[in-house]
Short mmCIF file of C-alpha atoms in Angstrom, two decimals:
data_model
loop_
_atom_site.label_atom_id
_atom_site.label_comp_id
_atom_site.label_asym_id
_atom_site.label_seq_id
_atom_site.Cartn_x
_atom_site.Cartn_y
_atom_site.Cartn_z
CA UNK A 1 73.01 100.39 76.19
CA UNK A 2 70.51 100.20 79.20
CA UNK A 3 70.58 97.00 81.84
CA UNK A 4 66.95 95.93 81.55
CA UNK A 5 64.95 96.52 84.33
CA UNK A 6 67.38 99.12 86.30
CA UNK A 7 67.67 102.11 84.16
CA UNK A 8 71.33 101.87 84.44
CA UNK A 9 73.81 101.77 81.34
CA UNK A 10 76.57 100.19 80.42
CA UNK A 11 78.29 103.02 80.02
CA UNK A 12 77.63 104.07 83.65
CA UNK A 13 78.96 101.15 84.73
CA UNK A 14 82.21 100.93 82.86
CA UNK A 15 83.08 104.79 84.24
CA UNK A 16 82.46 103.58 87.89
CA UNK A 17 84.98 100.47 87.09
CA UNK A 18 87.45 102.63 85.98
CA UNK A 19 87.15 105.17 88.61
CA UNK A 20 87.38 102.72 91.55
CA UNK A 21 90.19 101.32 89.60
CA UNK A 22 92.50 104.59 88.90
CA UNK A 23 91.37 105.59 92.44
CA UNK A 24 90.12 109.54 91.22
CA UNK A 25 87.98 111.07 88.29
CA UNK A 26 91.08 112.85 87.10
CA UNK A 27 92.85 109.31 86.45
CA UNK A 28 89.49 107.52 85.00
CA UNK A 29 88.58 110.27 83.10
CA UNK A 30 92.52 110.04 81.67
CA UNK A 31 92.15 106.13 80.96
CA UNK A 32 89.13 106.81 79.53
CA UNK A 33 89.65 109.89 77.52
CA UNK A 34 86.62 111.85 78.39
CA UNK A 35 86.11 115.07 80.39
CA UNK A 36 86.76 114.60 84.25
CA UNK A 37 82.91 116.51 84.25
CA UNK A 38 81.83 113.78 81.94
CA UNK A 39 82.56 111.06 84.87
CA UNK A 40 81.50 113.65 87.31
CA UNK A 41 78.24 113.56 85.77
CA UNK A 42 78.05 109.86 84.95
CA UNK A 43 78.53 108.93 88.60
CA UNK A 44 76.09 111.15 90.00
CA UNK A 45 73.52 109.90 87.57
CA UNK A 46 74.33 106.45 88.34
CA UNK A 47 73.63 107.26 92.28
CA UNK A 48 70.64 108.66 91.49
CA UNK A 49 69.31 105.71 89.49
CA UNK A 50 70.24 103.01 91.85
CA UNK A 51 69.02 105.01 94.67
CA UNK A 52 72.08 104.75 96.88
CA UNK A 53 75.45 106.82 97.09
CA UNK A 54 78.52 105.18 95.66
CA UNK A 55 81.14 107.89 97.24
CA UNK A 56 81.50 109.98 100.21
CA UNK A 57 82.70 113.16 99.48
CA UNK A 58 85.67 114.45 101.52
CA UNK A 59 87.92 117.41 100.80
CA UNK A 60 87.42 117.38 97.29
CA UNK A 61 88.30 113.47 97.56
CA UNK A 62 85.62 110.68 96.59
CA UNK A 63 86.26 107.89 99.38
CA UNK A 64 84.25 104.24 97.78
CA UNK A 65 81.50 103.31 99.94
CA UNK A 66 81.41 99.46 101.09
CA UNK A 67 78.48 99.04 98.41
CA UNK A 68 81.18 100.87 95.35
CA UNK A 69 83.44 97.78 96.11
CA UNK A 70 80.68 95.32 96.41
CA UNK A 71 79.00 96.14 93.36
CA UNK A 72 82.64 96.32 91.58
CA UNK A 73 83.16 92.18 92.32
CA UNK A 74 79.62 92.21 90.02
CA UNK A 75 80.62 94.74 87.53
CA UNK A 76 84.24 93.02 87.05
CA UNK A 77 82.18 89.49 86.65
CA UNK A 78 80.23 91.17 83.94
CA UNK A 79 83.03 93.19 82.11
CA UNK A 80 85.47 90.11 81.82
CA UNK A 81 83.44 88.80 79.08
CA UNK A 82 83.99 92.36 76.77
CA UNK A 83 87.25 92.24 77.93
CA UNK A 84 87.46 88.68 76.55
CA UNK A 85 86.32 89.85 73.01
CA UNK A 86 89.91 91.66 71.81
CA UNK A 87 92.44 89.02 72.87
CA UNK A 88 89.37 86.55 71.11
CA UNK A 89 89.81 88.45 67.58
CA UNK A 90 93.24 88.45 67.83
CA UNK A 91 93.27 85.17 68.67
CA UNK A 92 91.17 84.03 65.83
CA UNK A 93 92.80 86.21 63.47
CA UNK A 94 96.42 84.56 63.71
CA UNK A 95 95.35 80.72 64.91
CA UNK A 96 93.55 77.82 62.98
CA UNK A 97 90.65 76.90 65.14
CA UNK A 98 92.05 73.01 64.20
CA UNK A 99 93.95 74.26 67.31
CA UNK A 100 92.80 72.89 70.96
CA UNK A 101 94.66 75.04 73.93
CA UNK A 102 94.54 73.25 77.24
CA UNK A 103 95.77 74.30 80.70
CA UNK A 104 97.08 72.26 83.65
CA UNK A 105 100.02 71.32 85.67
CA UNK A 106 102.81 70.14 84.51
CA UNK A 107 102.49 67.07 86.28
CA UNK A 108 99.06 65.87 84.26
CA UNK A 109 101.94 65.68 81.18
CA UNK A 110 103.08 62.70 82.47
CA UNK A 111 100.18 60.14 82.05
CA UNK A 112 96.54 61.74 81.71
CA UNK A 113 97.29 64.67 78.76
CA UNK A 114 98.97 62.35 76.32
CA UNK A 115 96.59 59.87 76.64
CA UNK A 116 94.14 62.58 75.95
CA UNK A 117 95.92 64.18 73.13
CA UNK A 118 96.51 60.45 71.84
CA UNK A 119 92.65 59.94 71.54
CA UNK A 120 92.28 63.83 69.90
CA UNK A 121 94.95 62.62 67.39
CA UNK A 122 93.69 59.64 66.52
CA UNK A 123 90.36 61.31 65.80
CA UNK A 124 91.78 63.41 63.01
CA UNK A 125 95.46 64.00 62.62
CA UNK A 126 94.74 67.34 61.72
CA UNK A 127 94.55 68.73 65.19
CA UNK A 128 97.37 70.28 67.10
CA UNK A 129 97.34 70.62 70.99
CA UNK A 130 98.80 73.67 73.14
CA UNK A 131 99.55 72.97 76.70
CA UNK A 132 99.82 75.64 79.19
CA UNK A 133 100.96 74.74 82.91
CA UNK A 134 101.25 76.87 85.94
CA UNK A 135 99.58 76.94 88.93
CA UNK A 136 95.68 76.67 89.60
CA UNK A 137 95.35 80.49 89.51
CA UNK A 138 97.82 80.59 86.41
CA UNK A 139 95.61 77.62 84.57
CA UNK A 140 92.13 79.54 85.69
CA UNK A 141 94.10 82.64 84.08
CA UNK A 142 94.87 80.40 80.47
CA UNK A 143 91.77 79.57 80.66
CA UNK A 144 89.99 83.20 81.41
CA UNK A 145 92.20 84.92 79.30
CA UNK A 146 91.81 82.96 76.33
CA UNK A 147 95.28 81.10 76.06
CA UNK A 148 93.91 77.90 76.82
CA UNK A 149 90.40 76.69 75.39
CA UNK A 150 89.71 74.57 78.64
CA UNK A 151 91.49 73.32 81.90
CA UNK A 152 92.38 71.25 84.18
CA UNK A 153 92.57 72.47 87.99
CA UNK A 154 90.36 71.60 91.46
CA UNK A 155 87.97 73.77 92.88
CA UNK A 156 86.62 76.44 94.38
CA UNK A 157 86.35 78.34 90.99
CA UNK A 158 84.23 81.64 90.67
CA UNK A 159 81.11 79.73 88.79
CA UNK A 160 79.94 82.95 87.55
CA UNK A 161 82.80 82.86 85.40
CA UNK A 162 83.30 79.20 84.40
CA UNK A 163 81.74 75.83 83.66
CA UNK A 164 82.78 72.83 84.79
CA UNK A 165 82.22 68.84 84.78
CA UNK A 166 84.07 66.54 87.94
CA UNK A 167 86.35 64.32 87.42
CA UNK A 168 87.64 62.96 90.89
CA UNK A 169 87.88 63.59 94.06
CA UNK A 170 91.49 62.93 96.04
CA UNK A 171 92.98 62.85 99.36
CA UNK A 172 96.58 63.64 100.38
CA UNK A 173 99.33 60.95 100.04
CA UNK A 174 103.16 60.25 100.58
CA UNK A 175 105.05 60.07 97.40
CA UNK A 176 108.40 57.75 97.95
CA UNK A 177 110.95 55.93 96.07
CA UNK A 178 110.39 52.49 95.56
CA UNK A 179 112.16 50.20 98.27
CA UNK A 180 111.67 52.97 100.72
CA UNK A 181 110.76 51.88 104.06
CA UNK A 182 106.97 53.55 104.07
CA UNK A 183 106.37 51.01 101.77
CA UNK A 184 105.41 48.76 104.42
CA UNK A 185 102.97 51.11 105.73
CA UNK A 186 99.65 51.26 105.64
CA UNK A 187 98.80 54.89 106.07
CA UNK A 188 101.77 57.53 106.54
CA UNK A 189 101.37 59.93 109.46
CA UNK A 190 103.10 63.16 110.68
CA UNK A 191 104.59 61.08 113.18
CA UNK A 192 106.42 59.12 109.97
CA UNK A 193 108.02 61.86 108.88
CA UNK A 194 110.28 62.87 111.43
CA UNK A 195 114.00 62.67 110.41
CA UNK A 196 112.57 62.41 107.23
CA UNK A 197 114.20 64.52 104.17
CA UNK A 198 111.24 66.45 102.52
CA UNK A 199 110.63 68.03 98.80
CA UNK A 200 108.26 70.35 100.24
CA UNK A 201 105.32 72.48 97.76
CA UNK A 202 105.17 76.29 98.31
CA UNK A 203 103.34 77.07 101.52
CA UNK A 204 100.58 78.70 99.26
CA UNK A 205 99.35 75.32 98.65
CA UNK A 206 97.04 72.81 101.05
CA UNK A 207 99.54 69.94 100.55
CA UNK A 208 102.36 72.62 102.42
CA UNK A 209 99.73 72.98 105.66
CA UNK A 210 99.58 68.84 105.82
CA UNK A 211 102.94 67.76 106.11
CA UNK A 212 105.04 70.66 107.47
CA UNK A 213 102.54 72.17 109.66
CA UNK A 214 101.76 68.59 111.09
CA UNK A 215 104.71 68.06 112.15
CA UNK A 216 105.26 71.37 113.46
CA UNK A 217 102.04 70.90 115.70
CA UNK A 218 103.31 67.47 117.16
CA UNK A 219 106.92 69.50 118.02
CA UNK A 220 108.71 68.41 115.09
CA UNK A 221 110.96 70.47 112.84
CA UNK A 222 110.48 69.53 109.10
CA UNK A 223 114.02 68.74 107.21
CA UNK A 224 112.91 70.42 104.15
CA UNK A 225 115.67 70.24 101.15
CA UNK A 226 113.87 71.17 98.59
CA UNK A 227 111.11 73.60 97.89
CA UNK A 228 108.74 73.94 94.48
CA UNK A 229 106.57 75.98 93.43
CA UNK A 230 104.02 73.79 91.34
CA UNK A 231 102.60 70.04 91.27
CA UNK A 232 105.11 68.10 89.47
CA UNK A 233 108.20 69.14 89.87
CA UNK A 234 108.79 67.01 93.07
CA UNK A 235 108.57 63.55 91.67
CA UNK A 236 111.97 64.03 89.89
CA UNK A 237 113.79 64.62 93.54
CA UNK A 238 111.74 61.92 94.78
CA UNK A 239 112.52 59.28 92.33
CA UNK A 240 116.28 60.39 92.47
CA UNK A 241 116.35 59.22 96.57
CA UNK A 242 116.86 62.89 97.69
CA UNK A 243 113.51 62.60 100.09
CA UNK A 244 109.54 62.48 100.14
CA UNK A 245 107.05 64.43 98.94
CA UNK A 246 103.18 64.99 99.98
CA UNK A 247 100.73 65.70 97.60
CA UNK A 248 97.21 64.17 96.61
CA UNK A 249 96.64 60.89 94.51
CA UNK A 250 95.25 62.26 91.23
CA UNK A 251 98.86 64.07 91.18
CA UNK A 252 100.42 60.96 92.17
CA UNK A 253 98.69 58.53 90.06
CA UNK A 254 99.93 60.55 87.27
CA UNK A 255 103.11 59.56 88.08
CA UNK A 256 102.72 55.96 87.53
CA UNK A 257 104.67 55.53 84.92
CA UNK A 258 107.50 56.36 86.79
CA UNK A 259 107.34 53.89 89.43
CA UNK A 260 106.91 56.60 92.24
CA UNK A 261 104.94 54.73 95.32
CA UNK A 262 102.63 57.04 97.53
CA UNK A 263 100.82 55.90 100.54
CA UNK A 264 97.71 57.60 102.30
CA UNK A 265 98.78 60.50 104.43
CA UNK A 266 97.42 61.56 107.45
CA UNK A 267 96.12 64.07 108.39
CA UNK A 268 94.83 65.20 104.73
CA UNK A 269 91.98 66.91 103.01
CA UNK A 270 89.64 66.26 99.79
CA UNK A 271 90.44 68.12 97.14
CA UNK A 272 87.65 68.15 93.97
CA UNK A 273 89.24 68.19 90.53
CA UNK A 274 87.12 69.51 87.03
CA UNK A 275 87.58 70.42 83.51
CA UNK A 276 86.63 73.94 82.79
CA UNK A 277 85.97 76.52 80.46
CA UNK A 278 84.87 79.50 80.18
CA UNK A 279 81.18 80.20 81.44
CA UNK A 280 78.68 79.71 78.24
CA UNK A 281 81.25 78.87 75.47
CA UNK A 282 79.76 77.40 72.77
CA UNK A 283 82.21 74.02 72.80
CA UNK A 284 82.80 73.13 69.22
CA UNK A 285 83.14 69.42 68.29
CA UNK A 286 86.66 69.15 69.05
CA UNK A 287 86.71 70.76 72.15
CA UNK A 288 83.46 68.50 73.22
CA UNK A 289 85.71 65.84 72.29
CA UNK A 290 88.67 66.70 74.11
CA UNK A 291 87.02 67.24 77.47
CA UNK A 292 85.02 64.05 76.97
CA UNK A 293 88.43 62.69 76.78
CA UNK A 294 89.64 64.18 79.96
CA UNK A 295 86.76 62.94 81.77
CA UNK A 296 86.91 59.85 80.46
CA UNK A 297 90.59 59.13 81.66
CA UNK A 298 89.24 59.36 85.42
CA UNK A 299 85.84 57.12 84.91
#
């Protein structure tokens, strides 16, 4: 199978991934079971098509050029959807399609996904919902890999790899127990926190760099006693008295229902939520439905 236009084939392409991959012919040719000489051969006829070398040669060693790796990052775009199409068939093959998979984290459970799977439900009993929860990269990983049919998470996203529609935009906040004495604040600052006890999110995460580095910056050393490694699991320490949390207000206006208070926090960011799915999937009606729903809980 030729690319149109280039000259180059599929097949070309596939032997390159796999040798940048493995790291040597000998490997790729292994993974691939085919003749080392038959990726030998399939490289150098790939340079010669595209009119630029892929390798330097050194001591019997092939060493990627800048333009190997470069053109990989396109390649791997290309290739996820093939590699899509046998977790798809198994997929299919052992799951009613009555079934909707969505992906977010955890915290969305408590107010915005049972609404959703309320209204899905309502429209006909006969569909089931799967939740998966993680972090963003796990939910863009449901989502890419075919465990979830759609997701919640906030940008940046690769968009050569999924759709997406936007549902909010938020800023950070203070989450606090109610009675707590930042509810008479207006906005919470770094300043605010000092001496205060701290359910901190991994550092990974922006939230991490707004509250603990802020207060590092102004001289302060955060009192963290507890640590988490995904939106939603602070809440429950907060709610319990054991300290404060900083996150952003689409997390914390999902927990509403459970009387948590949150403030402004300063400084903060804007973080820009979507659903998603997987670029060009034909939605079927329920899915349609579904995300409508989603998107409908933030309008």
């Amino acid at each position: 199978m030729n690319i149109d236009g280039s000259g180059v084939r599929l097949r070309q392409l596939q032997i390159l991934r796999e040798v940048l991959r493995a790291g040597s012919e000998r490997l790729a040719a292994r993974a691939l079971r085919i003749t080392q000489p038959a990726v030998s051969q399939n490289i150098k006829q790939l340079e010669d098509t595209i009119g630029f070398a892929l390798f330097r040669r050194e001591n019997n060693r092939l060493i990627p050029t800048d333009k190997a790796w470069e053109l990989l990052r396109t390649i791997d775009a290309a290739f996820i959807g093939f590699d899509r199409i046998g977790p798809s068939i198994e997929f299919l093959k052992n799951n009613d399609t009555r079934v909707i998979g969505i992906a977010a984290p955890s915290a969305f459970s408590f107010g915005t996904l049972p609404l959703v799977v309320k209204k899905i439900r309502e429209k006909s009993s006969s569909y089931t919902v799967k939740v998966k929860s993680g972090t963003y990269q796990q939910i863009a990983d449901h989502v890419l890999n075919g465990r979830a049919d759609f997701g919640i998470s906030r940008l940046p996203l690769d968009d050569r790899i999924y759709d997406w529609i936007p549902i909010g935009a938020a800023t950070n906040v203070c989450l606090f127990p109610p009675n707590h004495r930042f509810a008479t604040l207006q906005i919470v600052t770094a300043e605010d926190l000092a001496g205060e006890a701290i359910i901190d999110i991994d550092p990974q995460f922006a939230s991490h760099q707004m509250s603990v580095n802020a207060l590092r910056y102004i001289g302060t050393t955060p009192q963290i006693v507890v640590e988490y490694d995904a939106n939603g699991h602070d809440v429950g320490y907060v709610m319990a008295g054991i300290g404060v949390s900083v996150t952003n207000e689409i997390i914390a206006r999902e927990y509403a229902r459970l009387g948590a208070e949150f403030r402004p926090f300063e400084p903060g960011a804007i973080y820009h939520y979507v659903v998603f799915w997987q670029k060009d999937l034909q939605l079927r009606e329920g899915l349609r439905y579904a995300i409508e729903q989603v998107v409908a809980a933030y309008s």
